[in-house]
Every structure is written in C-alpha cells, then in structure tokens.
Coordinates of C-alpha atoms and ligand atoms in Angstrom, one line a residue:
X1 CA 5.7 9.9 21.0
X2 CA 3.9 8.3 24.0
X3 CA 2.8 10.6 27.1
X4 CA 4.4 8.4 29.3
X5 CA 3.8 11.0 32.7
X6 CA 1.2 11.0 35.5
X7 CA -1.5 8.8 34.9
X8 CA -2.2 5.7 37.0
X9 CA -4.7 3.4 37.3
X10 CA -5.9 1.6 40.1
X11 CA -6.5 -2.2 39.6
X12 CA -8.4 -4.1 43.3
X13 CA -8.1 -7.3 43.3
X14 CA -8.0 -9.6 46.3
X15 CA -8.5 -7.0 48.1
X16 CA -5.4 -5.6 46.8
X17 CA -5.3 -2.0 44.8
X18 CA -2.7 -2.1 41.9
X19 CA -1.6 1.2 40.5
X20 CA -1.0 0.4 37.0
X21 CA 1.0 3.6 34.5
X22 CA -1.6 5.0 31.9
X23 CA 0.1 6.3 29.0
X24 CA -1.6 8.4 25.9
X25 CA -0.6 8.2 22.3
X26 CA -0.6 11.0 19.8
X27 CA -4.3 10.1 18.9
X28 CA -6.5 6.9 19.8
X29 CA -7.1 5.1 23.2
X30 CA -4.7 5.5 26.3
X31 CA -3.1 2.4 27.0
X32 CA -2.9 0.5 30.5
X33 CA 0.7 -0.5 31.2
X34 CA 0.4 -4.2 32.8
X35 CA 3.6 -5.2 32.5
X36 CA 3.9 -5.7 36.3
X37 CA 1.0 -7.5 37.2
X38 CA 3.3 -10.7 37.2
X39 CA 5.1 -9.6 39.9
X40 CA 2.1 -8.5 41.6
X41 CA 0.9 -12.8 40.9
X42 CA -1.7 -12.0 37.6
X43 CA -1.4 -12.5 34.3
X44 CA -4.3 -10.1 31.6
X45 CA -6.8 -12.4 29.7
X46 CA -7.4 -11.5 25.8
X47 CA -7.7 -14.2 23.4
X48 CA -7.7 -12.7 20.4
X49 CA -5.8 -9.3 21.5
X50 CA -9.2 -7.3 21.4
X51 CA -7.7 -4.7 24.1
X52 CA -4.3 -5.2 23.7
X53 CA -1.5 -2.7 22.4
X54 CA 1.3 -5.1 21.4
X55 CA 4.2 -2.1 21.0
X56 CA 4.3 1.5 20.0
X57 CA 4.6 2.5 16.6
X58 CA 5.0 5.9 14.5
X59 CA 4.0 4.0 11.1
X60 CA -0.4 3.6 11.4
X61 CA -3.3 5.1 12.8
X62 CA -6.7 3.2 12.7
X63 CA -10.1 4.6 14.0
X64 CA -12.3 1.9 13.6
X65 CA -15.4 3.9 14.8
X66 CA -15.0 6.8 12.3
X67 CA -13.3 4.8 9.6
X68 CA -10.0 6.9 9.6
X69 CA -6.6 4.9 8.5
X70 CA -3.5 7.5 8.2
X71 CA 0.0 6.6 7.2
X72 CA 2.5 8.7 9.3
X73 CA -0.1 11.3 9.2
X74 CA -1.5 11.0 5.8
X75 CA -4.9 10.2 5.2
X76 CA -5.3 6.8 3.1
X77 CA -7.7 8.9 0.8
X78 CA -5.3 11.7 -0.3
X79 CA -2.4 8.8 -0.7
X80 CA -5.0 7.3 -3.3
X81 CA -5.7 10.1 -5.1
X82 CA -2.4 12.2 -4.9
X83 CA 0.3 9.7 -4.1
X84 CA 1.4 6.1 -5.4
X85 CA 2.7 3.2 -4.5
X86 CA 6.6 3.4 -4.5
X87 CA 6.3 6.9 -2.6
X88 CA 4.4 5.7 0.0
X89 CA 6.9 2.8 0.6
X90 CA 9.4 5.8 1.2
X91 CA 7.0 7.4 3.9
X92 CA 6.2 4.2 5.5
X93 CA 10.0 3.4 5.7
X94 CA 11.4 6.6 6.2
X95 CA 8.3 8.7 8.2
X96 CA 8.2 11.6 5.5
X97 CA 7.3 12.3 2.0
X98 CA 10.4 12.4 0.0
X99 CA 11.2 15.5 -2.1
X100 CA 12.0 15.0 -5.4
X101 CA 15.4 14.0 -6.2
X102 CA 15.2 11.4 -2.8
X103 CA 12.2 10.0 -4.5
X104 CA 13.4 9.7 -7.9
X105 CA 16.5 8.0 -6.2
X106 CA 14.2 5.9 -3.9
X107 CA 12.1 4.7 -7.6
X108 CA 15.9 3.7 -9.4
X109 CA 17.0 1.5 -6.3
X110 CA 13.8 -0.5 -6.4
X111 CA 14.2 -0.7 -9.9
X112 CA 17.6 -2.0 -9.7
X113 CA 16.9 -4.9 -7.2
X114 CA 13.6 -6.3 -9.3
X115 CA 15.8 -9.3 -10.5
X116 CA 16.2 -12.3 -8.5
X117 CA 19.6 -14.5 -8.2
X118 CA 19.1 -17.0 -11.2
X119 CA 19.5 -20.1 -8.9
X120 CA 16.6 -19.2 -7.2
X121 CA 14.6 -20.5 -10.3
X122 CA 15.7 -23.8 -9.3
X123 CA 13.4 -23.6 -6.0
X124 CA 10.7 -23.1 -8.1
X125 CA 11.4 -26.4 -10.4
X126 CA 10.8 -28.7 -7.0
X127 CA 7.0 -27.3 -7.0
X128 CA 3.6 -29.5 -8.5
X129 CA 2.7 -26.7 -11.2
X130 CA -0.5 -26.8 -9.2
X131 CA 0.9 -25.9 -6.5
X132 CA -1.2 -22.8 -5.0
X133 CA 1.1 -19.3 -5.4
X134 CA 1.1 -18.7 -2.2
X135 CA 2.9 -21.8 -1.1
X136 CA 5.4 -21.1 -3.7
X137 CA 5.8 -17.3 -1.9
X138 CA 5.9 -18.7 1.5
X139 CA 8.6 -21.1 -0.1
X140 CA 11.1 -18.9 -2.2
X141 CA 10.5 -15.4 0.2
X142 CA 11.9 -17.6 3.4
X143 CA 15.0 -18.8 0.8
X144 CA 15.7 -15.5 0.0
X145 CA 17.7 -15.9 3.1
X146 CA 20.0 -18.5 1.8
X147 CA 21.1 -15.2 -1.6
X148 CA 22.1 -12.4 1.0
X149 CA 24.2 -13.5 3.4
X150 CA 25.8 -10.7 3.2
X151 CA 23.3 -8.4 4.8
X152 CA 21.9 -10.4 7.8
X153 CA 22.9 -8.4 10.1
X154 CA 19.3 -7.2 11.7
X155 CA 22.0 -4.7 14.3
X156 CA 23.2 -3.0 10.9
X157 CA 20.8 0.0 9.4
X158 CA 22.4 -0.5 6.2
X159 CA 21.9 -4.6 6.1
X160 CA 18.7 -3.2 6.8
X161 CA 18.0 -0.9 4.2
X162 CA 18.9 -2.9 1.6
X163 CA 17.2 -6.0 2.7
X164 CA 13.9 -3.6 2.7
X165 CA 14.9 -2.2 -0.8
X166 CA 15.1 -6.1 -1.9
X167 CA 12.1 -7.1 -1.2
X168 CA 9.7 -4.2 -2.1
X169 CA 11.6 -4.7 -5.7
X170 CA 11.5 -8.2 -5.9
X171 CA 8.2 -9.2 -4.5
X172 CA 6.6 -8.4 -7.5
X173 CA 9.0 -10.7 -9.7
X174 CA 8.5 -13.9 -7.2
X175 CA 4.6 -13.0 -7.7
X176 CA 4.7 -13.1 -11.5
X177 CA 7.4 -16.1 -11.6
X178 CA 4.6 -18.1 -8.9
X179 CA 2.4 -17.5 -11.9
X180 CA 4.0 -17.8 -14.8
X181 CA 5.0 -21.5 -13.3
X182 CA 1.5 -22.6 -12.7
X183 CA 0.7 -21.1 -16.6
X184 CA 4.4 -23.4 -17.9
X185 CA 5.3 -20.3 -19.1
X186 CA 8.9 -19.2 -19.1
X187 CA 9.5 -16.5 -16.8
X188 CA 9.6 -12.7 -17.9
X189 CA 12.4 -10.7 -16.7
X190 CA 11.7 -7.5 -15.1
X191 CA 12.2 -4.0 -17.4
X192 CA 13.9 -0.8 -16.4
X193 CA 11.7 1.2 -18.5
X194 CA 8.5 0.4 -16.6
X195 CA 7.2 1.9 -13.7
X196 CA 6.5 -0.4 -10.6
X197 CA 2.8 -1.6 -11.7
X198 CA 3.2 -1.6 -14.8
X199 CA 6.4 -3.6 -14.9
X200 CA 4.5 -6.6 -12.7
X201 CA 1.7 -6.2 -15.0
X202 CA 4.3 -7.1 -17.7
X203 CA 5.8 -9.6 -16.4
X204 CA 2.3 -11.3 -15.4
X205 CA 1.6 -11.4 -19.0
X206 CA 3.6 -10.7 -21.2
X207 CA 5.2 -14.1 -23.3
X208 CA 8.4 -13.8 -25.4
X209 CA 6.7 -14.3 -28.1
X210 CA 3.9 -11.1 -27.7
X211 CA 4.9 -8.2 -25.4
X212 CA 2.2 -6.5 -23.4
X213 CA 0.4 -3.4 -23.9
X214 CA -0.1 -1.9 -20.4
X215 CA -3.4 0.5 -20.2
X216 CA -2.8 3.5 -18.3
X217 CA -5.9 3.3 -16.5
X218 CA -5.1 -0.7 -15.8
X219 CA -1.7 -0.2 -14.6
X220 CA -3.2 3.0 -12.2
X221 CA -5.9 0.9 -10.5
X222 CA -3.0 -1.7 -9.9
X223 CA -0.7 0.6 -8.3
X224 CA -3.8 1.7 -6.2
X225 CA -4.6 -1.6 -4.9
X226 CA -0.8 -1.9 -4.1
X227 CA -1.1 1.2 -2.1
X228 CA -4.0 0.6 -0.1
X229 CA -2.9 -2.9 0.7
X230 CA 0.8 -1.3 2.4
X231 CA 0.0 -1.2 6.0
X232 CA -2.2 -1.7 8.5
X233 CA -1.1 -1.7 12.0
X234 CA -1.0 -4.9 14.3
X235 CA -2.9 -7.1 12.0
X236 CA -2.7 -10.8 11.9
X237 CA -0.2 -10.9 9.7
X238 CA 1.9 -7.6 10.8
X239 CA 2.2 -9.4 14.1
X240 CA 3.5 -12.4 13.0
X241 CA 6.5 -10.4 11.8
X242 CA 6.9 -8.5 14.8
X243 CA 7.1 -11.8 16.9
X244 CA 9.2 -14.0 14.6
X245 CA 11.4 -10.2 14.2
X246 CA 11.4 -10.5 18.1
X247 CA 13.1 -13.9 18.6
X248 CA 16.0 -12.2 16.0
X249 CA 15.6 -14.1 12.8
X250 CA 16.4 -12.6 10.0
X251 CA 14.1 -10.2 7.8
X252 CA 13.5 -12.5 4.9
X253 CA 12.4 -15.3 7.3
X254 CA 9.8 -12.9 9.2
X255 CA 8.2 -11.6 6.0
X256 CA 7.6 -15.2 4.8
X257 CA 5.9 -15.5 8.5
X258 CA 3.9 -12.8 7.5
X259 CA 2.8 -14.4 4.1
X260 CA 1.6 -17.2 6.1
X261 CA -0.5 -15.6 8.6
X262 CA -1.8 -13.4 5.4
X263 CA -2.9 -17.1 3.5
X264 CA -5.6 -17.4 5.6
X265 CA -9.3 -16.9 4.5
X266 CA -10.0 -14.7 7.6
X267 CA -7.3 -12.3 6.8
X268 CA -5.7 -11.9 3.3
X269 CA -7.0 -15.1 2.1
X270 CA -10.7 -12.9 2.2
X271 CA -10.1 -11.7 -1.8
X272 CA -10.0 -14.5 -3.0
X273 CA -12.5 -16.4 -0.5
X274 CA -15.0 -13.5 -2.0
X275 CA -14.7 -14.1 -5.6
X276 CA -15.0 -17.8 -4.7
X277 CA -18.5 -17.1 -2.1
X278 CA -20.0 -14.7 -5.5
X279 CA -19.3 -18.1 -7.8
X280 CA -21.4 -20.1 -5.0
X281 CA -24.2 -17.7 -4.6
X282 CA -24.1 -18.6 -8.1
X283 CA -26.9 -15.5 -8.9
X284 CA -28.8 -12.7 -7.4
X285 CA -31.8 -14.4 -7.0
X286 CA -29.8 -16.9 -4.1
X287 CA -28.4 -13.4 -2.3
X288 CA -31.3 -13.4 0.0
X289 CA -30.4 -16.8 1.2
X290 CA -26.7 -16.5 1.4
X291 CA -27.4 -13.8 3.6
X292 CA -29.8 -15.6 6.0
X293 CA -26.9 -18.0 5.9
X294 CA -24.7 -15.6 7.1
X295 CA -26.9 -14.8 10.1
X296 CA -27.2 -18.6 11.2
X297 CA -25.2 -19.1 14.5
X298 CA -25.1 -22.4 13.1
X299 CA -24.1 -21.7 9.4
X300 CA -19.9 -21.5 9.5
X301 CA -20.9 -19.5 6.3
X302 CA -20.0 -15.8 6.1
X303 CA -20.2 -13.1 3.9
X304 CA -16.5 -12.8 2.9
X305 CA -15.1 -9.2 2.5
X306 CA -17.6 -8.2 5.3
X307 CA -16.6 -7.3 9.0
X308 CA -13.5 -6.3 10.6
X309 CA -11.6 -6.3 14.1
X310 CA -11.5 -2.8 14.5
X311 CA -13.5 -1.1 11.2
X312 CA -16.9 -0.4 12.9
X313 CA -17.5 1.5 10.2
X314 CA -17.0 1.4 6.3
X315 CA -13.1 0.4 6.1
X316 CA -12.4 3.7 4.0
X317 CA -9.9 1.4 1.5
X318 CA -12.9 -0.6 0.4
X319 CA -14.2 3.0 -0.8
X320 CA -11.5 3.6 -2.4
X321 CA -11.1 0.2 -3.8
X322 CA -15.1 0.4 -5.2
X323 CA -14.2 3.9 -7.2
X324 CA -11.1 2.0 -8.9
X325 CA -13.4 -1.1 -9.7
X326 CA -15.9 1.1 -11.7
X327 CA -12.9 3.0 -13.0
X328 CA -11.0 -0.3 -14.2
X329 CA -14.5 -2.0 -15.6
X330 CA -15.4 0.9 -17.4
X331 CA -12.0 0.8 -19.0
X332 CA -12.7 -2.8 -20.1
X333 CA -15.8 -2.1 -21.3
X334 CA -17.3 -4.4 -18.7
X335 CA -19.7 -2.0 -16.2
X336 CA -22.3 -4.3 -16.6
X337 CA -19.9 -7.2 -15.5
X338 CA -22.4 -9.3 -13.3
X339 CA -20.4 -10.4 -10.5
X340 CA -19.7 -6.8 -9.5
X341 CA -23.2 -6.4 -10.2
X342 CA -24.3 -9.6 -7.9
X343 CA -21.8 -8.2 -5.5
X344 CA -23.0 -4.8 -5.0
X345 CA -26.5 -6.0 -4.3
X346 CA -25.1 -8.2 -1.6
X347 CA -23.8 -4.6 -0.3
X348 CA -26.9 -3.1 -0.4
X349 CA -28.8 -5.7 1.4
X350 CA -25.9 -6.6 4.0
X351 CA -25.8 -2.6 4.7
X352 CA -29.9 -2.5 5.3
X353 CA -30.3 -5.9 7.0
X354 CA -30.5 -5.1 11.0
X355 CA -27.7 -8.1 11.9
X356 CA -24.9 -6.7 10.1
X357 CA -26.0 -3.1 10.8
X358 CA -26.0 -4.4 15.1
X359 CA -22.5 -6.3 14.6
X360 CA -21.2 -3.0 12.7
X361 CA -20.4 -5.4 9.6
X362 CA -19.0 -3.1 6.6
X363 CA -17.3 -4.5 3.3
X364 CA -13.9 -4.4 3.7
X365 CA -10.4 -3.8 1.9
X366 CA -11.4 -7.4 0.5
X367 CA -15.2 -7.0 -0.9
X368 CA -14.0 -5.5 -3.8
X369 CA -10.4 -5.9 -4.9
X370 CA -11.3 -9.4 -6.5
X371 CA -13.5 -8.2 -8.4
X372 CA -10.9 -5.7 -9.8
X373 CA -8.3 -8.3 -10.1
X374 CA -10.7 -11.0 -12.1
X375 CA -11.4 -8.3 -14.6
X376 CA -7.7 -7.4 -15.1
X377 CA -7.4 -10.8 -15.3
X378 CA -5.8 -11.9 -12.9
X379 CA -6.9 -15.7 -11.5
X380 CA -8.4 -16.0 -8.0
X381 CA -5.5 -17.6 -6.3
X382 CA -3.4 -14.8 -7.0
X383 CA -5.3 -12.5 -5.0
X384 CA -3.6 -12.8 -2.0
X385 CA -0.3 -13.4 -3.6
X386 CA -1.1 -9.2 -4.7
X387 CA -1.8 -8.2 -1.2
X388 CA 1.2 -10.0 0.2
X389 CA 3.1 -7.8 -2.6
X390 CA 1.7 -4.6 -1.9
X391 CA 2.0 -5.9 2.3
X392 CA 5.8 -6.1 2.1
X393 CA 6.5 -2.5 2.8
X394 CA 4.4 -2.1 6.1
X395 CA 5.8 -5.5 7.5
X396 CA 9.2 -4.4 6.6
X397 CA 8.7 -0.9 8.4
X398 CA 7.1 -2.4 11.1
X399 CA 9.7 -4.9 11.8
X400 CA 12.6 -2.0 11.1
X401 CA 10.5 0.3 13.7
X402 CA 10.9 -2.5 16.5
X403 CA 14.5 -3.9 15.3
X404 CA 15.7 -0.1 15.8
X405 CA 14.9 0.1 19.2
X406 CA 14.7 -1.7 22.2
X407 CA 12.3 -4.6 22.0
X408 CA 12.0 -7.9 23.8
X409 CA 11.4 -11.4 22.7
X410 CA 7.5 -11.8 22.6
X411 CA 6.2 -14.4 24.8
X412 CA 2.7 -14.5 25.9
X413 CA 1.6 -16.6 29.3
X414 CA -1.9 -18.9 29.3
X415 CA -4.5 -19.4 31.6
X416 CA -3.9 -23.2 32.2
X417 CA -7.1 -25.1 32.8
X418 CA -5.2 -28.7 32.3
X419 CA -4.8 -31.3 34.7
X420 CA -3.6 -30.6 38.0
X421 CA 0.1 -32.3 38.6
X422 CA -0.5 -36.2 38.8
X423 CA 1.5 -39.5 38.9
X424 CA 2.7 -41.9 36.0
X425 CA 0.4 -44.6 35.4
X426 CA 2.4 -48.1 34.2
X427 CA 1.3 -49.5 31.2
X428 CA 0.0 -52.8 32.9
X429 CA -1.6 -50.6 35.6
X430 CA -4.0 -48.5 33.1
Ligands
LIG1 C1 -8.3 -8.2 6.6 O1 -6.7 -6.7 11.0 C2 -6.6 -6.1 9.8 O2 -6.4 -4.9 9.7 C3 -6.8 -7.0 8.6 C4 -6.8 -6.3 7.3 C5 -5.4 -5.8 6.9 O3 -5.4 -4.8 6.1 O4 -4.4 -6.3 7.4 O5 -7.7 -5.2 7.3 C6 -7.2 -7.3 6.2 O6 -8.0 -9.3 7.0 C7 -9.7 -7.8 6.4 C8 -10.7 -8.8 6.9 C9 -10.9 -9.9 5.8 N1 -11.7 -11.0 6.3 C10 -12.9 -11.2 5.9 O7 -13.6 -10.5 5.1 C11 -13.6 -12.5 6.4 C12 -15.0 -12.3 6.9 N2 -14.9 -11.5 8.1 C13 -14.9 -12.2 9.4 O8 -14.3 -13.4 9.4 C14 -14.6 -11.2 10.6 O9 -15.3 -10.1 10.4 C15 -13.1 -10.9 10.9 C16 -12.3 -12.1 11.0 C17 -12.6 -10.0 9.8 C18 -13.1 -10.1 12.2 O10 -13.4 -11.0 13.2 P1 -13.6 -10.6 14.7 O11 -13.1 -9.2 15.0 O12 -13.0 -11.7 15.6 O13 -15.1 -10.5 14.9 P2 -16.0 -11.8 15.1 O14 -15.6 -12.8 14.1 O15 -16.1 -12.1 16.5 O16 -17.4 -11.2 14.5 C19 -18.2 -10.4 15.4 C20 -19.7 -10.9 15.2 C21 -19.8 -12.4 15.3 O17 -21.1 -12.7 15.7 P3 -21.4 -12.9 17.3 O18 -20.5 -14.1 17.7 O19 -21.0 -11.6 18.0 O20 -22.9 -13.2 17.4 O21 -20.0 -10.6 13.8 C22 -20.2 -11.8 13.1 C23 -19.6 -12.9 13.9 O22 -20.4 -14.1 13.7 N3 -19.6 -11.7 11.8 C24 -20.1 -12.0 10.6 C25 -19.1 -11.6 9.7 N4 -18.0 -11.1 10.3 C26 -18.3 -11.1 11.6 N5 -21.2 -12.5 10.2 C27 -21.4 -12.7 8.9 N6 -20.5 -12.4 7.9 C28 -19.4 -11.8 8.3 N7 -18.5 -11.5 7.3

C-alpha cells in the first residue's frame, strides 16, 4: 500500500510556500498530493495527464524506462510463457494465483456464462450488416444492462462478482456474433468442451454445416494475445471506466465506455490502423518514404504500432507478441508472409533512424498483433474488437478495485481562457 507518512513538499507561489503530502508507492515515482491547492486558490495544469496519478491501484505496474509491465507482481513475460488467459483474469480480479481446485472452479463459471439471453440477438437485427464490429460491441455490451437487473447493485460484492464473471465469458460470444453478422452467417453457440480460445476460435468460424478444427498452436497464440491485451494501468480506455464507474453507473455501461475510448486509432484502434498503414506502404521499396513521412511535423502520418505514453523503451508485450507471430506463421506455413516481412523492415529502420531513437519511439503491443490476427484469419476490423475481449478483465478489476473502496466522482477543473463576463447584445443591436 501507499507510504502515506512524512514527506512534504514545498510549493512557492505568490510568494506563498505550500506544503503539499508526498506519498511513495510500492515501486515507481512518489506522487505529490494536490488535492488542496484549491483551497489554497490553484488548480494543476496537465492536458493529457502526463504527470498525473488518477487513484491508487494494487492491479499494474508499468516502467516505461526499463520496459517492465507486472500484473499483481508477475512479470508479463512469465504470464506468457507459464500462465494463460483465464488464470490471469483470476489474479487480476482476485490479487493471487489461484491453486488448483479455485482455478478449475474459476474456468467452469466462465464457461457457464458464455451464452447470451436469446433476445439479445434481436439488438443485433437493427444493425447495417456493414456496420463496423465495434459499433455493434459498443451497442449490445451497454444493453447488457437491460438482461441483469438483477445484479446492479455496484454496493453488493456478489452483484459484482457475477457481473465480472459475465462479461469475461460472454465477451467472446458478442465478438464472434459482431462477426458472424457482418459474414450473414447464423450465429454459433458457445461449447462446453472447449477451452476459452479455442471455443471463440470456434465460434468465429465454425458454420453448422462444417465444424472447425482448432490447431493447438493457433488456439495458443490466441489465448496469448488475450493475455497480453488484460491490463494496463490508467490507459485511455481504463480511465474511461474508472470515470463513468465514478458517477455510479452500472458495470456493463462503464465497460461499453471503455470499448469506446479503446475504438480509437491512437489507442486500441492502432491494430488495425497498422495492418491498414502496411496495405498503404503498399511495398518495401515505399518504407523509406513512409518513414520520412512519419518525421514531417507537417505529415499527420504516423507509423502506427510505434510510440507510447509511458513505454520509453520496447513495450515488452510487443516482444512477446513478435515470438507468437513467427510461432503462428510458421504453423501456417506462411514465414515468408510479406507483410510481416514489409513490417519488420519498417522495425529495423524505425529502431536505427535518429528521430524515433530521440522520441524513444518502440513498436508497441499493436505493431505486431495484426499481423498475427490476418494470418489466423481474422479481418482487420476485428482487431480491436479482440483487444476489447482480452481488455474486459483489467477494466472490470480496475473498476471493482475503485467501487470497493472509497472513491469520489471524478471531475477535473479547466484553465478558462474564454471571454471575460459580458452583456447580451439584442438581435437588432448586433
Ligand atoms: C495502446 O496507454 C496505454 O497503455 C495504451 C496501450 C494499452 O495497452 O492500453 O498500451 C495500448 O494504445 C498502444 C499505443 C497504440 N497507438 C499507436 O501505435 C498510434 C501511434 N502512436 C502515437 O500516436 C503515440 O505514440 C501515442 C498516442 C501512442 C502516444 O502519444 P503521446 O504520449 O501523447 O506522445 P506524442 O504523440 O506527443 O509523441 C511524442 C513525439 C511527438 O513528436 P514531437 O511533438 O515531440 O516533436 O513523438 C512523435 C510525436 O509526433 N511520435 C511519432 C509517433 N508516435 C509519437 N512519430 C511518428 N510515428 C509515431 N508512431
């Protein structure tokens, strides 16, 4: 927990000194506690929230300088390589591993929540079958308000629980049904007797006429990218439930929040904004002047799946996320496959060119996911319908973390540079 004793700082202003509390985490920067500069007449300045610590959480750790991420404690490299997906859901809800019989009874709740209420279907009808997927999540994940009323109750640990259990098992199923409607396929129903990847795999593509053979090795690398997708601290999107969860709306609502703050190309929208920048580059012989591109003040282009708030170094889930991509394209056969080919070129030269090596611009958990989910086969503008899936479990536990304990409504102040109060002009006077 916070070291919340002793240290002060001293803020002069005016001619004023301000002793502000100075508190220090577990790990990471101490923190400056402003909260009573208001009284003192100033507000703090950060667009953006650069330097500022929104709350305090158990769930995260991020250092951007040496490229650490740990999930209560556990480095995000052992989770790959020893842990999966539905386990670390446990820890990031519950702050340990589970031993075995909690996580095999962990593994059977999920599994008996993956169905949606059948009327829910019907929300899906009112969509344009081109309708992007994420709409259609943003859409049907807020209505899953209107199918529980039973367990609204944020005050209630169990309503809590449950809500938490429902949508970690039945994100996946709104993620294949947003599919599966753009395709005018019929919907596949979820299968007991398939583990968590393998069972969205399934119901992504598998028809009633042909069932679908799930490789090992496919259904691994898609767990992975569920895994290193959970959580990530007070991102854009994390926040955004943590401030709609502060106003006291209820769980579903805030995690279709989330999904929309995740849409965006600058944040989860980056997957599939990177498959779509490799398609214009068009060809290796163009990289050179993509890149020049990217270094234009002037250019809005960017190299997509490159830079990061707080990674100054390599974001250690895109290392991850490169191993599984040679792992996945060597299982299809496809090594050679010349967009990852195209795209690690653009690595290389991004990592030696003096601009992004200044700016500390390193591919991130997007650079190479989409390359992974194009060769599964999995079209571009579900990319960040899968990171919104594998997402679900850090906003839930972020928004449980600050529901459990004393919180307050989030509301930030401005510094207004408007007009100064003035009179109404009459119509005929203007
Ligand atoms: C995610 O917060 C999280 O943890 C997010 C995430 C998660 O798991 O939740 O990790 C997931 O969102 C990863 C990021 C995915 N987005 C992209 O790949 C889009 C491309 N990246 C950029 O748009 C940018 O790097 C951001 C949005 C990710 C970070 O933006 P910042 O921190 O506000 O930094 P910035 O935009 O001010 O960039 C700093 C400088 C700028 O140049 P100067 O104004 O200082 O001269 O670096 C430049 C930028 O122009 N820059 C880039 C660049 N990214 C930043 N130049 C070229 N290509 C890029 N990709």
């Amino acid at each position: 927990m916070a070291d919340k004793g002793g240290k002060a700082a001293q803020l002069t202003v005016d001619g004023k000194t301000i002793e502000l509390p100075v508190y220090s985490g577990t790990v990471g920067p101490d923190v400056i506690d402003v909260g009573k500069l208001t009284s003192e007449g100033y507000f703090t300045y950060d667009p953006g929230f650069v330097s500022t610590a929104s709350c305090d959480s158990l769930i995260t750790y991020i250092d951007g300088d040496e490229g650490v991420l740990l999930h209560r404690g556990y480095p995000i490299e052992q989770l790959a390589e020893h842990s999966d997906y539905l386990e670390l859901c446990y820890l990031l809800l519950n702050g340990e591993l589970p031993v075995k019989d909690e996580k095999a009874k962990f593994v059977d709740t999920i599994k008996h929540h993956t169905m949606v209420h059948e009327q829910l279907v019907h929300f899906f009808r009112g969509f344009r079958r081109d309708a992007h997927p994420m709409a259609i999540m943003c859409g049907v994940t807020g209505a899953l308000s209107a199918f529980y009323h039973d367990s609204l109750d944020i005050n209630n640990p169990d309503h809590r629980r449950i809500t938490a259990h429902r949508l970690i098992a039945k994100m996946p199923t709104l993620a294949a049904m947003s599919y599966k409607y753009a395709l005018g396929q019929p919907f596949i129903f979820p299968r007991n007797d398939l583990e968590y990847a393998e069972n969205f795999l399934h119901m992504m593509f598998a028809t009633p006429c042909d069932d679908y053979k799930v490789s090992p090795v496919i259904a691994k690398a898609m767990d992975r990218i569920f895994l290193l997708h959970a959580d990530h601290e007070q991102n854009a999107s994390t926040s955004t439930v943590r401030m709609a969860g502060s106003t006291g709306a209820n769980p579903f609502a805030c995690i279709a929040a989330g999904i929309a703050a995740l849409w965006g190309p600058a944040h989860g929208g980056a997957n599939e904004a990177v498959l779509n920048m490799l398609a214009e580059i068009g060809d290796e012989k163009n990289i050179d002047k993509y890149v020049k591109k990217a270094k234009d003040k002037d250019d809005p282009f960017r190299i997509m799946g490159f830079g990061h708030r707080v990674y100054k170094n390599y974001d250690p889930r895109a290392k991850v996320m490169q191993q599984t991509c040679h792992e996945v394209l060597n299982e299809l056969g496809a090594e050679d496959d010349p967009i990852l080919r195209m795209a690690q070129r653009l690595e290389k030269i991004a990592l030696e060119d003096d601009y992004f090596v200044e700016k500390k611009l390193y591919p991130n958990v997007d650079f190479y996911s989409g390359i992974i989910l194009k060769a599964i086969g999995i079209p571009t503008e579900m990319f960040t319908v899968i990171f919104a899936t594998g997402r679900t479990p850090g906003w839930i536990a972020q928004w449980n973390e600050m529901i459990s304990g004393p919180y307050k409504i989030g509301r930030p102040r401005q510094l207004y540079v408007g007009e100064a109060r003035r009179d109404y002009v009459p119509l005929k006077a203007r």
